[in-house]
Short mmCIF file of C-alpha atoms in Angstrom, two decimals:
data_model
loop_
_atom_site.label_atom_id
_atom_site.label_comp_id
_atom_site.label_asym_id
_atom_site.label_seq_id
_atom_site.Cartn_x
_atom_site.Cartn_y
_atom_site.Cartn_z
CA UNK X 1326 3.82 -7.43 -3.33
CA UNK X 1327 7.33 -8.70 -2.63
CA UNK X 1328 10.48 -7.63 -4.45
CA UNK X 1329 13.04 -10.30 -5.33
CA UNK X 1330 16.26 -10.46 -3.32
CA UNK X 1331 18.50 -9.78 -6.33
CA UNK X 1332 16.49 -6.68 -7.23
CA UNK X 1333 16.73 -5.44 -3.65
CA UNK X 1334 20.51 -5.91 -3.75
CA UNK X 1335 20.82 -3.98 -7.03
CA UNK X 1336 18.70 -1.11 -5.71
CA UNK X 1337 20.61 -1.04 -2.40
CA UNK X 1338 24.00 -0.89 -4.16
CA UNK X 1339 22.84 1.85 -6.54
CA UNK X 1340 21.50 4.03 -3.71
CA UNK X 1341 24.48 3.35 -1.40
CA UNK X 1342 26.93 4.69 -4.00
CA UNK X 1343 25.11 8.01 -4.09
CA UNK X 1344 23.94 8.62 -0.52
CA UNK X 1345 26.07 9.10 2.61
CA UNK X 1346 25.81 6.70 5.54
CA UNK X 1347 24.53 9.56 7.70
CA UNK X 1348 21.67 10.18 5.27
CA UNK X 1349 20.83 6.47 5.18
CA UNK X 1350 20.89 6.17 9.00
CA UNK X 1351 18.75 9.28 9.42
CA UNK X 1352 16.08 7.96 7.07
CA UNK X 1353 16.10 4.44 8.51
CA UNK X 1354 15.89 5.81 12.06
CA UNK X 1355 12.83 7.85 11.06
CA UNK X 1356 11.16 4.55 10.13
CA UNK X 1357 12.14 2.87 13.39
CA UNK X 1358 15.21 0.97 12.15
CA UNK X 1359 17.96 1.98 14.58
CA UNK X 1360 21.35 1.07 13.11
CA UNK X 1361 24.75 2.10 14.46
CA UNK X 1362 27.11 4.25 12.31
CA UNK X 1363 29.77 1.51 12.23
CA UNK X 1364 27.45 -1.12 10.76
CA UNK X 1365 28.89 -2.72 7.56
CA UNK X 1366 28.97 -1.13 4.15
CA UNK X 1367 26.24 1.24 3.05
CA UNK X 1368 24.63 -1.21 0.63
CA UNK X 1369 24.67 -4.03 3.21
CA UNK X 1370 22.94 -1.76 5.71
CA UNK X 1371 20.22 -0.95 3.22
CA UNK X 1372 19.89 -4.47 1.89
CA UNK X 1373 19.37 -5.95 5.37
CA UNK X 1374 16.50 -3.55 6.08
CA UNK X 1375 15.04 -4.03 2.58
CA UNK X 1376 15.15 -7.80 2.93
CA UNK X 1377 13.59 -7.82 6.42
CA UNK X 1378 10.67 -5.72 5.23
CA UNK X 1379 10.26 -7.65 1.98
CA UNK X 1380 10.22 -10.98 3.86
CA UNK X 1381 7.57 -9.81 6.31
CA UNK X 1382 4.07 -11.26 6.12
CA UNK X 1383 2.62 -7.91 7.16
CA UNK X 1384 1.27 -5.77 4.27
CA UNK X 1385 2.25 -2.63 6.22
CA UNK X 1386 5.92 -3.68 6.11
CA UNK X 1387 5.69 -4.35 2.39
CA UNK X 1388 4.31 -0.84 1.98
CA UNK X 1389 7.01 0.60 4.25
CA UNK X 1390 9.69 -0.97 2.04
CA UNK X 1391 8.34 0.79 -1.05
CA UNK X 1392 8.10 4.09 0.82
CA UNK X 1393 11.70 3.91 2.11
CA UNK X 1394 13.06 3.16 -1.36
CA UNK X 1395 10.97 6.00 -2.82
CA UNK X 1396 12.31 8.41 -0.18
CA UNK X 1397 15.90 7.39 -0.98
CA UNK X 1398 15.38 7.36 -4.73
CA UNK X 1399 15.39 11.11 -5.27
CA UNK X 1400 15.88 12.35 -8.88
CA UNK X 1401 18.96 14.30 -7.76
CA UNK X 1402 20.80 10.97 -7.36
CA UNK X 1403 20.92 10.64 -11.12
CA UNK X 1404 22.56 14.00 -11.85
CA UNK X 1405 26.05 12.67 -11.10
CA UNK X 1406 25.96 10.12 -13.92
CA UNK X 1407 26.18 10.34 -17.68
CA UNK X 1408 23.35 7.87 -17.98
CA UNK X 1409 19.98 9.51 -18.25
CA UNK X 1410 17.26 9.01 -15.68
CA UNK X 1411 15.17 7.25 -18.32
CA UNK X 1412 17.97 4.73 -18.98
CA UNK X 1413 18.29 3.90 -15.29
CA UNK X 1414 14.56 3.50 -14.83
CA UNK X 1415 14.36 1.23 -17.86
CA UNK X 1416 17.15 -0.91 -16.41
CA UNK X 1417 15.58 -1.13 -12.93
CA UNK X 1418 12.12 -1.77 -14.32
CA UNK X 1419 13.49 -4.76 -16.19
CA UNK X 1420 14.26 -6.33 -12.80
CA UNK X 1421 10.99 -5.18 -11.25
CA UNK X 1422 8.81 -6.53 -14.04
CA UNK X 1423 8.40 -9.95 -12.41
CA UNK X 1424 7.36 -8.19 -9.18
CA UNK X 1425 4.49 -6.40 -10.97
CA UNK X 1426 6.09 -3.04 -10.14
CA UNK X 1427 7.87 -0.25 -11.96
CA UNK X 1428 9.54 3.00 -11.03
CA UNK X 1429 8.18 6.17 -12.58
CA UNK X 1430 8.70 9.92 -12.22
CA UNK X 1431 5.63 11.48 -10.58
CA UNK X 1432 6.12 15.25 -10.49
CA UNK X 1433 9.40 15.71 -8.55
CA UNK X 1434 9.49 12.20 -7.06
CA UNK X 1435 10.34 8.73 -8.25
CA UNK X 1436 7.61 6.35 -7.13
CA UNK X 1437 6.63 2.72 -7.44
CA UNK X 1438 3.51 2.06 -9.46
CA UNK X 1439 1.94 -1.35 -10.14
CA UNK X 1440 2.29 -2.59 -13.71
CA UNK X 1441 -0.52 -5.03 -13.08
CA UNK X 1442 -3.97 -3.61 -12.35
CA UNK X 1443 -5.92 -6.08 -10.29
CA UNK X 1444 -9.26 -7.21 -11.67
CA UNK X 1445 -11.10 -8.82 -8.77
CA UNK X 1446 -13.36 -10.89 -11.00
CA UNK X 1447 -10.43 -12.23 -13.02
CA UNK X 1448 -7.71 -12.42 -10.36
CA UNK X 1449 -9.86 -13.26 -7.34
CA UNK X 1450 -7.65 -10.85 -5.44
CA UNK X 1451 -7.28 -7.12 -4.88
CA UNK X 1452 -4.59 -5.08 -3.17
CA UNK X 1453 -4.31 -1.38 -2.47
CA UNK X 1454 -2.40 0.60 0.15
CA UNK X 1455 -1.73 -2.37 2.43
CA UNK X 1456 -5.32 -3.66 2.18
CA UNK X 1457 -5.72 -7.16 0.73
CA UNK X 1458 -8.96 -8.83 -0.21
CA UNK X 1459 -9.34 -12.35 -1.65
CA UNK X 1460 -12.32 -14.05 -3.25
CA UNK X 1461 -12.29 -16.77 -0.56
CA UNK X 1462 -13.33 -14.12 1.99
CA UNK X 1463 -9.89 -13.41 3.45
CA UNK X 1464 -9.37 -9.71 4.19
CA UNK X 1465 -6.25 -8.05 5.62
CA UNK X 1466 -6.52 -4.50 6.96
CA UNK X 1467 -4.08 -3.00 9.49
CA UNK X 1468 -2.13 -6.29 9.24
CA UNK X 1469 -5.13 -8.04 10.80
CA UNK X 1470 -6.32 -11.06 8.81
CA UNK X 1471 -9.99 -11.98 9.09
CA UNK X 1472 -11.88 -14.67 7.21
CA UNK X 1473 -15.42 -13.72 6.18
CA UNK X 1474 -18.11 -15.72 4.47
CA UNK X 1475 -17.52 -14.72 0.79
CA UNK X 1476 -21.29 -14.79 0.25
CA UNK X 1477 -22.09 -12.87 3.44
CA UNK X 1478 -23.01 -9.21 3.83
CA UNK X 1479 -19.81 -8.24 5.70
CA UNK X 1480 -17.61 -9.37 2.83
CA UNK X 1481 -19.90 -7.76 0.25
CA UNK X 1482 -19.66 -4.46 2.11
CA UNK X 1483 -15.86 -4.65 2.21
CA UNK X 1484 -15.72 -5.58 -1.46
CA UNK X 1485 -17.95 -2.65 -2.38
CA UNK X 1486 -15.96 -0.20 -0.26
CA UNK X 1487 -12.58 -1.33 -1.60
CA UNK X 1488 -13.12 -2.65 -5.12
CA UNK X 1489 -16.34 -0.76 -5.85
CA UNK X 1490 -14.97 2.59 -4.71
CA UNK X 1491 -11.99 2.26 -7.06
CA UNK X 1492 -14.37 1.58 -9.93
CA UNK X 1493 -16.45 4.64 -8.99
CA UNK X 1494 -13.27 6.71 -8.85
CA UNK X 1495 -12.41 5.66 -12.41
CA UNK X 1496 -15.91 6.36 -13.65
CA UNK X 1497 -16.94 9.44 -11.64
CA UNK X 1498 -13.80 10.79 -9.98
CA UNK X 1499 -15.09 10.13 -6.43
CA UNK X 1500 -14.54 7.38 -3.86
CA UNK X 1501 -18.00 7.82 -2.29
CA UNK X 1502 -20.11 4.72 -1.77
CA UNK X 1503 -23.79 5.41 -1.04
CA UNK X 1504 -26.44 3.51 0.89
CA UNK X 1505 -27.95 2.46 -2.45
CA UNK X 1506 -24.60 0.97 -3.49
CA UNK X 1507 -24.43 -1.09 -0.28
CA UNK X 1508 -28.07 -2.13 -0.57
CA UNK X 1509 -27.51 -3.36 -4.12
CA UNK X 1510 -24.41 -5.27 -2.99
CA UNK X 1511 -25.96 -6.88 0.10
CA UNK X 1512 -29.72 -6.82 -0.40
CA UNK X 1513 -30.03 -5.06 2.99
CA UNK X 1514 -32.29 -1.99 2.87
CA UNK X 1515 -32.19 -1.06 6.56
CA UNK X 1516 -29.47 1.58 7.05
CA UNK X 1517 -29.15 0.77 10.76
CA UNK X 1518 -28.35 -2.85 9.92
CA UNK X 1519 -25.77 -1.75 7.36
CA UNK X 1520 -24.17 0.55 9.93
CA UNK X 1521 -23.99 -2.30 12.42
CA UNK X 1522 -22.20 -4.49 9.85
CA UNK X 1523 -19.73 -1.71 9.12
CA UNK X 1524 -19.00 -1.20 12.82
CA UNK X 1525 -18.32 -4.92 13.18
CA UNK X 1526 -15.86 -4.78 10.28
CA UNK X 1527 -14.17 -1.79 11.86
CA UNK X 1528 -13.84 -3.64 15.16
CA UNK X 1529 -12.48 -6.77 13.47
CA UNK X 1530 -9.60 -4.81 11.93
CA UNK X 1531 -9.14 -2.16 14.64
CA UNK X 1532 -9.91 0.65 12.22
CA UNK X 1533 -9.58 4.03 13.85
CA UNK X 1534 -12.39 6.59 13.76
CA UNK X 1535 -11.00 10.08 13.36
CA UNK X 1536 -12.42 12.48 15.92
CA UNK X 1537 -11.45 15.46 13.76
CA UNK X 1538 -13.31 14.41 10.64
CA UNK X 1539 -15.22 11.17 10.67
CA UNK X 1540 -15.62 11.11 6.90
CA UNK X 1541 -11.87 10.57 6.61
CA UNK X 1542 -12.32 7.07 7.98
CA UNK X 1543 -12.56 4.11 5.66
CA UNK X 1544 -15.76 2.64 7.12
CA UNK X 1545 -17.88 5.45 8.54
CA UNK X 1546 -21.61 4.73 8.61
CA UNK X 1547 -22.84 7.92 10.26
CA UNK X 1548 -24.38 9.41 7.13
CA UNK X 1549 -25.90 7.75 4.09
CA UNK X 1550 -22.64 7.92 2.20
CA UNK X 1551 -19.37 6.23 3.08
CA UNK X 1552 -16.09 7.63 1.87
CA UNK X 1553 -13.29 5.19 1.10
CA UNK X 1554 -9.89 6.71 1.83
CA UNK X 1555 -7.06 4.33 0.70
CA UNK X 1556 -4.61 6.37 2.82
CA UNK X 1557 -6.44 5.92 6.11
CA UNK X 1558 -4.44 5.68 9.32
CA UNK X 1559 -4.79 2.90 11.85
CA UNK X 1560 -4.90 3.19 15.61
#
């Protein structure tokens, strides 16, 4: 989910005119980008960081880019202009259209939302929260790429937990995937075998198991239900 260079430049210039360099540096430092106060113009400072993250092959950096822009893009920035917030968003979303993104007001924040909802059967691809899954068996979680047999049980489990859980959320309002769901997807009835497959997936992508609450993890096979949390944290 990359944003075009010209769009990044436009967003950087807009934000830089409304935020002080100190505010920019403070935010960037909080994300691990240590820039010196004397570095270039405000928009150049922002654009360099935006471009580095956008050019990265790591999904986590792509996600970090969106988060940084969202954190900078506070609704209060628009109060100094005669143009309405809606006019600005319409203008920016015109640039973002080709990136399958748009900016929208969610409660008191301005956030990126996808304007293309992935259909795995049609697109052969699915992306959510830095997790990528492709029909050829390629899966990226925690920036770790692993190629699975697309007809194998490991891939079917991942597909059910990622794509299937989203479908269940739309239909039932829950992300929970049950043993029956995994059995239907894989043909495996033995819960111990399913748990072993899940542990292997977790190892492949270095997925952290929370000690505080194991059900917060994305692939937890301890009970007969597995909760998919798209906001899981890695090691």
